[in-house]
Short mmCIF file of C-alpha atoms and ligand atoms in Angstrom, two decimals:
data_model
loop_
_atom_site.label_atom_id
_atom_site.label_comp_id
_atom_site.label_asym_id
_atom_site.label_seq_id
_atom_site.Cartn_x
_atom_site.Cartn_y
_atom_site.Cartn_z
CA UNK T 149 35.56 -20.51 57.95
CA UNK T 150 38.70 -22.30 56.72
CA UNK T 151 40.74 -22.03 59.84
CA UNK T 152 39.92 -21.18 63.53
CA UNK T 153 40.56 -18.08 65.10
CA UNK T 154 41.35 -16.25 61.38
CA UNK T 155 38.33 -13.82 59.82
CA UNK T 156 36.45 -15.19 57.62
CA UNK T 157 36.27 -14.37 54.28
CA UNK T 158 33.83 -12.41 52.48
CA UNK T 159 32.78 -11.77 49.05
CA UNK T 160 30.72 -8.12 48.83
CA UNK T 161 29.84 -8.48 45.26
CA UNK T 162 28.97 -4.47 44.08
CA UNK T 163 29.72 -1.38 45.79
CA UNK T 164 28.35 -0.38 49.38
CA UNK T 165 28.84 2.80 51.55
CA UNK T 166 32.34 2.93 52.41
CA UNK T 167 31.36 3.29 56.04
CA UNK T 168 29.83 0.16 56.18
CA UNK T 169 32.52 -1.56 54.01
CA UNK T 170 34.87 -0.46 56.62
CA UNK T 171 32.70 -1.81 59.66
CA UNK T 172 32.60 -5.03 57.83
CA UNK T 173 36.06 -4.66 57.00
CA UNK T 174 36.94 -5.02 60.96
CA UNK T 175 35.65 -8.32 61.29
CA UNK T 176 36.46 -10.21 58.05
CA UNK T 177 38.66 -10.09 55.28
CA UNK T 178 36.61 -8.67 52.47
CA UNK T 179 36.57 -8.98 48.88
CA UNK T 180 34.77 -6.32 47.69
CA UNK T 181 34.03 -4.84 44.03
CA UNK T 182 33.77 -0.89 44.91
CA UNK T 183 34.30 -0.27 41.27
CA UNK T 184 30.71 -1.48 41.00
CA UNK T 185 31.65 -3.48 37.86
CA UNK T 186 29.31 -5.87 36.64
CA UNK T 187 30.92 -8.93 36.71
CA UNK T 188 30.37 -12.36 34.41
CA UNK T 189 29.07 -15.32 35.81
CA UNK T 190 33.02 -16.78 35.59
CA UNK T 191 34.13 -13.43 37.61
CA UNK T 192 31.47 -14.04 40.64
CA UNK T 193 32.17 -18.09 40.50
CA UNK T 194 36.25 -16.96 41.09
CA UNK T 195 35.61 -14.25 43.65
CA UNK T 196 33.63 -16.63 45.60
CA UNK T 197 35.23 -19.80 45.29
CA UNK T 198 37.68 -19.06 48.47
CA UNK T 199 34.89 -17.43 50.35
CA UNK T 200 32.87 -18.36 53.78
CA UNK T 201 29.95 -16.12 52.51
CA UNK T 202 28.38 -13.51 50.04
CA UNK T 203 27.04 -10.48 49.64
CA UNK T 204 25.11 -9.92 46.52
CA UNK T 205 22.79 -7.41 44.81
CA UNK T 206 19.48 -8.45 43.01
CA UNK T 207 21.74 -8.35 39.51
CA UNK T 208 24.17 -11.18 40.39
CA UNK T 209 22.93 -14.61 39.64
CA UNK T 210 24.31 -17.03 41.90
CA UNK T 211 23.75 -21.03 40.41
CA UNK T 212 24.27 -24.43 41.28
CA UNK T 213 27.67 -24.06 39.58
CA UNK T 214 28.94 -21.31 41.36
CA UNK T 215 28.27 -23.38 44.69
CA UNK T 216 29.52 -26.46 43.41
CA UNK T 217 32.73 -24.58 42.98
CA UNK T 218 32.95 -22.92 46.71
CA UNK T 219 33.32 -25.67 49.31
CA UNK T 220 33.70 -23.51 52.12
CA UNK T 221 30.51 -20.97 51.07
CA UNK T 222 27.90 -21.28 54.47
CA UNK T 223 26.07 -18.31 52.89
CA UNK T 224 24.76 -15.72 50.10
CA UNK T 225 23.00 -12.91 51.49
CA UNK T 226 20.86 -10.93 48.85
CA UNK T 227 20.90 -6.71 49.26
CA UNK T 228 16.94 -7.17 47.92
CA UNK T 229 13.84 -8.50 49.64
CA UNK T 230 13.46 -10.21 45.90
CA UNK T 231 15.69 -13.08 45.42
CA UNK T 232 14.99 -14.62 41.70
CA UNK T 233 18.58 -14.11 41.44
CA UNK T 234 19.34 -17.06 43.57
CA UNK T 235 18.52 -20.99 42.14
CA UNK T 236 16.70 -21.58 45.69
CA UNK T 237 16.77 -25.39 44.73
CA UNK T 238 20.62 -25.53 44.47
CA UNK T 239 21.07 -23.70 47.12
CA UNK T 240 18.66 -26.37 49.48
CA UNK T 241 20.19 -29.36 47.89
CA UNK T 242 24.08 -28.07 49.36
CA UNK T 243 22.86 -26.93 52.02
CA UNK T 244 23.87 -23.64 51.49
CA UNK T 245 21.81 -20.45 53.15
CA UNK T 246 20.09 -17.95 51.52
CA UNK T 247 19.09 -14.47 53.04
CA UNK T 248 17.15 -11.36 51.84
CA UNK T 249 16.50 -7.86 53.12
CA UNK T 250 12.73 -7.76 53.84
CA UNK T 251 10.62 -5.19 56.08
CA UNK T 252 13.54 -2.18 56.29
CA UNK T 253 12.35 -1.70 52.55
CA UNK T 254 8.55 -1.66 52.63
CA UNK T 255 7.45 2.09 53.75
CA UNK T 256 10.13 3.25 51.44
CA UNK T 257 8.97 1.16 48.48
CA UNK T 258 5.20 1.30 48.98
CA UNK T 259 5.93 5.01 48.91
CA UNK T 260 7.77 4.66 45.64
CA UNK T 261 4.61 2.55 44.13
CA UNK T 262 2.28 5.25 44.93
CA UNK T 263 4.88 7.85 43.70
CA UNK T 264 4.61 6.14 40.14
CA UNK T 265 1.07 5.54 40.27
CA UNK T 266 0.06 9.03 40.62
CA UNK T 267 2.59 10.04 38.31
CA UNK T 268 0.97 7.79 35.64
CA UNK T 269 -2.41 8.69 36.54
CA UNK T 270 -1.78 11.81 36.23
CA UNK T 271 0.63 12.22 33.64
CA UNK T 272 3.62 14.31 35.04
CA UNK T 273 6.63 13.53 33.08
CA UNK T 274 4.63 13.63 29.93
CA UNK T 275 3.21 17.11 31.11
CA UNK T 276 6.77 18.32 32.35
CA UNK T 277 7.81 17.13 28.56
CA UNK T 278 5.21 19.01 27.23
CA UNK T 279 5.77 22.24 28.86
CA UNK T 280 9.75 21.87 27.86
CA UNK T 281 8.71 20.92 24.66
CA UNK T 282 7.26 24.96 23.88
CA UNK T 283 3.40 23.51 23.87
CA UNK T 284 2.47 25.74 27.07
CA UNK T 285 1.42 28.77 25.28
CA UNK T 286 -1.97 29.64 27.03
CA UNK T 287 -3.95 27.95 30.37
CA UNK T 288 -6.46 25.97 28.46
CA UNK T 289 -9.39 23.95 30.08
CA UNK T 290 -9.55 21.14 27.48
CA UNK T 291 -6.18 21.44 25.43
CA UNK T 292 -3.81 20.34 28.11
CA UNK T 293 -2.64 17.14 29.51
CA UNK T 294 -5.90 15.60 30.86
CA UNK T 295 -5.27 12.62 33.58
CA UNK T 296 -6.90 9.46 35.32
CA UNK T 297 -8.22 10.52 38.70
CA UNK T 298 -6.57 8.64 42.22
CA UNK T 299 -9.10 9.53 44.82
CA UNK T 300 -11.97 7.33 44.99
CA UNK T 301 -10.96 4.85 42.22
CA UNK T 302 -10.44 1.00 42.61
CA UNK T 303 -6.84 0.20 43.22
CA UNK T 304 -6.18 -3.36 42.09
CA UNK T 305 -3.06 -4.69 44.07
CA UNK T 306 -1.61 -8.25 42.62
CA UNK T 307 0.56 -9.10 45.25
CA UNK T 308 -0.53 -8.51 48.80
CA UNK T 309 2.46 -9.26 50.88
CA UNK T 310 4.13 -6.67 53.42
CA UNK T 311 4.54 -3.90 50.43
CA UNK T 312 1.14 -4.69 48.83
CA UNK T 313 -0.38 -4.29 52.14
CA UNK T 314 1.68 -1.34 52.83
CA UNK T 315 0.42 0.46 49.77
CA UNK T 316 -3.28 -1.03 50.27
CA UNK T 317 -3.01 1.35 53.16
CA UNK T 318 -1.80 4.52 51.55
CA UNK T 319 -4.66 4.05 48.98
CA UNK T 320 -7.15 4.25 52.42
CA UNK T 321 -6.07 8.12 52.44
CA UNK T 322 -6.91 8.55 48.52
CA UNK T 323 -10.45 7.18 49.28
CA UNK T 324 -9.79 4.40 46.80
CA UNK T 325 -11.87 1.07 47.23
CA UNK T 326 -9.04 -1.56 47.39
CA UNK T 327 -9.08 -4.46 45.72
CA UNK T 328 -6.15 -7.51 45.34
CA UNK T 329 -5.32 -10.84 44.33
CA UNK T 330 -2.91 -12.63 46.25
CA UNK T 331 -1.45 -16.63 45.94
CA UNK T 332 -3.05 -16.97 49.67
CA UNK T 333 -6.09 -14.71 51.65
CA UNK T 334 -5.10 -12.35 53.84
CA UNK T 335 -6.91 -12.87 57.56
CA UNK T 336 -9.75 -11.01 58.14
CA UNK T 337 -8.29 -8.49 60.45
CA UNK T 338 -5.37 -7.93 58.12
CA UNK T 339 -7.62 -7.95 55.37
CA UNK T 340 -10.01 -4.78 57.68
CA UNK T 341 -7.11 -2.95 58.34
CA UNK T 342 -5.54 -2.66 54.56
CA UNK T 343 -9.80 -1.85 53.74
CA UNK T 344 -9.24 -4.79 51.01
CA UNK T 345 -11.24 -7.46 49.27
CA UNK T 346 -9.84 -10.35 48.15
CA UNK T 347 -11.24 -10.61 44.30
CA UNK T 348 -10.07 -13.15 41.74
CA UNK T 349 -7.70 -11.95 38.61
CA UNK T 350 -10.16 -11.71 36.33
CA UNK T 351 -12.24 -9.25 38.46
CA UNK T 352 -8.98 -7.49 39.54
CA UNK T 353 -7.92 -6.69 35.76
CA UNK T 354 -11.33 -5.97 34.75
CA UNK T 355 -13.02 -3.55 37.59
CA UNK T 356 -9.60 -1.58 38.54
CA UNK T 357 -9.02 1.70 37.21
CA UNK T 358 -5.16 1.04 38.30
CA UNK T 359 -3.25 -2.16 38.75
CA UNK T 360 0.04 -2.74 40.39
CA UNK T 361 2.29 -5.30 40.19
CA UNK T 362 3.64 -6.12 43.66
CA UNK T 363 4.48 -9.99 43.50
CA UNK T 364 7.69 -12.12 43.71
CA UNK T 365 9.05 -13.32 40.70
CA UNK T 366 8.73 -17.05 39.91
CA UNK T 367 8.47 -18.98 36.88
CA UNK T 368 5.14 -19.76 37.40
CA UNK T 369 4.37 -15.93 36.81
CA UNK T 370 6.88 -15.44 33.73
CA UNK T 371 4.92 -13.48 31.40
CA UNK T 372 1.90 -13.52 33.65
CA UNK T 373 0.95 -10.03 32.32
CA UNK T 374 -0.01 -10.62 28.61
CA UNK T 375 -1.74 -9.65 25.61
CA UNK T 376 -4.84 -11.36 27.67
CA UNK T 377 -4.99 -9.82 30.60
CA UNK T 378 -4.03 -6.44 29.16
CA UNK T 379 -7.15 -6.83 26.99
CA UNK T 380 -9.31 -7.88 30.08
CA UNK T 381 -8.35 -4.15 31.48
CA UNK T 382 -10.47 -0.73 30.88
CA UNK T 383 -8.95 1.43 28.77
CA UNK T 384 -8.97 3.75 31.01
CA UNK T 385 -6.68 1.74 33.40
CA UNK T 386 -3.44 2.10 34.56
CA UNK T 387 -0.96 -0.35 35.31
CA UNK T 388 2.32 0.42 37.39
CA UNK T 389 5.02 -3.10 38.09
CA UNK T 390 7.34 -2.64 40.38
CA UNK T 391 7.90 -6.20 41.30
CA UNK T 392 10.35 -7.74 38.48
CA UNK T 393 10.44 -6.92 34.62
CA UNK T 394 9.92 -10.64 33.73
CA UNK T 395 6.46 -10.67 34.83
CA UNK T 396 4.87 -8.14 32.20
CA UNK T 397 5.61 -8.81 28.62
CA UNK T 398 7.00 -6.19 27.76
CA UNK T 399 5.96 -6.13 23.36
CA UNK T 400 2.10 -6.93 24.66
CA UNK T 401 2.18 -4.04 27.06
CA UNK T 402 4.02 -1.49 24.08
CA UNK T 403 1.55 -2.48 21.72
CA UNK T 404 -1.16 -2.21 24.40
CA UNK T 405 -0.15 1.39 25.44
CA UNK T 406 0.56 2.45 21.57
CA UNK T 407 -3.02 1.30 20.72
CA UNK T 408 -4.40 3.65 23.75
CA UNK T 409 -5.86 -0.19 24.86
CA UNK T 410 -5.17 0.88 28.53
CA UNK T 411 -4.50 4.63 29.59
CA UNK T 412 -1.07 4.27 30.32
CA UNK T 413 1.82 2.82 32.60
CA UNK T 414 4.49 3.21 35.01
CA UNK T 415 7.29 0.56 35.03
CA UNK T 416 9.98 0.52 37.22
CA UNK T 417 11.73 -2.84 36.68
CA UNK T 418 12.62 -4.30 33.00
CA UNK T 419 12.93 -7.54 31.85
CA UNK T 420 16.46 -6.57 30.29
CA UNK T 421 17.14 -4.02 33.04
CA UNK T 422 19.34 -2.16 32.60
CA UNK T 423 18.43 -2.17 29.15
CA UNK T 424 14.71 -0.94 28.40
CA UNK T 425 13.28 -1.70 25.07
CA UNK T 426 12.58 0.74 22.21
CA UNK T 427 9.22 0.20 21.88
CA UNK T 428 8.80 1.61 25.50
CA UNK T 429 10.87 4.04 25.39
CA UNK T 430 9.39 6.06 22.44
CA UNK T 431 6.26 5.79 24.03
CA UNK T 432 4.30 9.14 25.50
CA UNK T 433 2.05 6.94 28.10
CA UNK T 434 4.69 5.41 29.79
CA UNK T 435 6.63 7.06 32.91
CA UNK T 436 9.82 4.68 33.12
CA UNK T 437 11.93 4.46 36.32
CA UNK T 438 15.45 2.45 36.41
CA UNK T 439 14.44 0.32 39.37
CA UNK T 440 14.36 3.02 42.58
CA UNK T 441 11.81 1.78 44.73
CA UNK T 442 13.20 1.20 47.86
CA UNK T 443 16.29 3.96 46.94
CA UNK T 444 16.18 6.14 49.60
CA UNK T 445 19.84 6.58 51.74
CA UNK T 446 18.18 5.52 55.00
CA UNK T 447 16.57 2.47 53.04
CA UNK T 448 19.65 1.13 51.12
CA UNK T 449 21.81 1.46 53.94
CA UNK T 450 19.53 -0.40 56.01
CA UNK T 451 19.46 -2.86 53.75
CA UNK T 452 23.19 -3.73 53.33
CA UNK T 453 22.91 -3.67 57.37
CA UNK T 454 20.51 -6.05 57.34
CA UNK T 455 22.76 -8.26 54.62
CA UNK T 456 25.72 -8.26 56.61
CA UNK T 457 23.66 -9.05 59.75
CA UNK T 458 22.19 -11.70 57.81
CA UNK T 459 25.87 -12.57 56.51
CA UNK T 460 27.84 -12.38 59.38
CA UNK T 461 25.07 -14.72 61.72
CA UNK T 462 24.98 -17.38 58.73
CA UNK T 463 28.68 -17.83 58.89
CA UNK T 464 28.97 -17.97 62.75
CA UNK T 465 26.56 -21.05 62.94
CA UNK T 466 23.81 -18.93 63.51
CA UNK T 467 20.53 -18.95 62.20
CA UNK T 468 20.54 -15.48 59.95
CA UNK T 469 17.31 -13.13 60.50
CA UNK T 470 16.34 -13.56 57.26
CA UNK T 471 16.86 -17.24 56.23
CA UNK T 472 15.38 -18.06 53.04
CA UNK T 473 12.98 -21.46 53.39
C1 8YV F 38 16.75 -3.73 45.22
C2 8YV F 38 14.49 -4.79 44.90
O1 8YV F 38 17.29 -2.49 45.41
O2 8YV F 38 14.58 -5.52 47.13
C3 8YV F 38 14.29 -5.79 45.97
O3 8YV F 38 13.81 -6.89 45.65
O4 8YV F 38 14.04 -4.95 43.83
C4 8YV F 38 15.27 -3.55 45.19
O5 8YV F 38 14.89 -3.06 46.42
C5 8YV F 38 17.39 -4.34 44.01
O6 8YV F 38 16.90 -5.59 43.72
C6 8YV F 38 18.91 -4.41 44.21
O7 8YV F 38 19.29 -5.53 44.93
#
């Protein structure tokens, strides 16, 4: 804070419910973008050059440059349990803090991931399409959009944090023999009550009969879903990402889905979001979401709680909830 005794100053970098925006607005003097603009990188480095801290979305890059130019910035507190957005090493090296919105997201995003599975599975937007389209003229046993079955397959989860574990247990319900691959083992009794086995990613891609994509986004795992791995999968398989864009490339997984090389997708993060490439979107085998996984009411606003919480403790000295290693 600049001066004792005044509020500090905040920079809320996209729109949030007003009602919270006001609550904020009681203790600190907000800057706050409730146009929802998308700002530059220049237009986030001015709004938070004067500021004690920052409240960002997943979509606003913050860099070493944009701290270097806000000497009084304590903290940046991302709306997103993801936080590829922020340049963690800058933000170390200034000692500035770094927050994210974990656990009031999972239920509400593991719900989303099997939402899209079983929509890709079993192939209801095509089908709605088809029906709108004028092909339902007559119940027909064979010519009719036929589907991937859920129950009782092998779910392949890469990723097995709190929302890969989350949906590990949802798949328990389907019957489905659980499968994932995960930078570290789960413990045994974590491991017993998700009903998964740890398998390496080359088992993973080539005994599921669905794959999601559940893991942060680093560089290491850039492009970690290729030509390769898609090739490794039965082409009967399905493969849903609802972790970041960046991780899938996106041309091998068109091509992949064109050739009927796997059975289809479900994507609901892009590596251009909010721009989705052609080549996916004329695609039949593809249902395509624009990044709603954890967009429930209850979730979001629970999540810009959490990021003021987070905020708010950061600037006071405090150490935030969610503080970012
Ligand atoms: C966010 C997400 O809504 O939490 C994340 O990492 O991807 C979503 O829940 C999105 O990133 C906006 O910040």
């Amino acid at each position: 804070m600049s001066q004792a005794n005044k509020k500090p100053k905040i920079l809320v970098a996209r729109a949030i419910f007003p009602d919270l925006l006001a609550k904020l607005e009681q203790v600190a003097e907000v800057q706050s973008n409730q146009a929802d603009a998308i700002w530059s990188s220049a237009e986030i480095k001015a709004a938070m050059m004067d500021k004690d801290g920052a409240i960002v979305t997943g979509s606003e890059k913050v860099d070493a440059d944009m701290l270097d130019a806000s000497p009084n910035l304590k903290i940046v507190s991302n709306i997103a349990v993801g936080y590829n957005n922020l340049d963690m090493p800058a933000f170390k090296a200034r000692q500035v803090m770094a927050t994210n919105t974990p656990d009031v997201l999972t239920e509400t995003t593991a719900d989303f991931g099997f939402t899209l599975l079983m929509a890709t599975a079993r192939r209801v937007t095509e089908s709605e399409h088809w029906l709108r389209a004028g092909h339902w003229k007559k119940f027909s046993i064979c010519d009719t959009p036929l589907a991937m079955d859920i129950h009782h397959s092998t779910l392949g989860i890469m990723g097995m944090g709190r929302i890969g574990q989350a949906i590990a247990r949802r798949a328990l319900g389907f019957g489905m023999k659980v499968r994932y691959y995960n930078r570290s083992r789960l413990s045994t009794e974590l491991e017993k009550e998700c009903g998964a086995t740890y398998v390496d990613r080359e088992t993973l891609l080539k005994e599921s009969d669905h794959i999601i994509l559940v893991m942060p986004y680093t560089p290491e795992n850039h492009h970690l879903f290729g030509e390769k791995e898609l090739a490794m999968m039965k082409p009967t398989a399905t493969l849903v990402n609802i972790a970041r864009g960046g991780i899938v490339d996106e041309l091998a997984l068109a091509k992949a889905l064109k050739e009927k090389r796997i059975f289809a997708a479900g994507i609901d993060v892009f590596e251009g979001e909010p721009a989705v490439r052609p080549e996916l979107l004329e695609l039949k085998n593809i249902v395509l979401a624009p990044h709603i996984a954890s967009a429930t009411e209850k979730t979001r606003r629970a999540m810009i709680e959490l990021a003021i919480e987070n905020c708010l403790a950061g600037i006071a000295g405090k150490t935030p909830p969610n503080l970012l290693s």
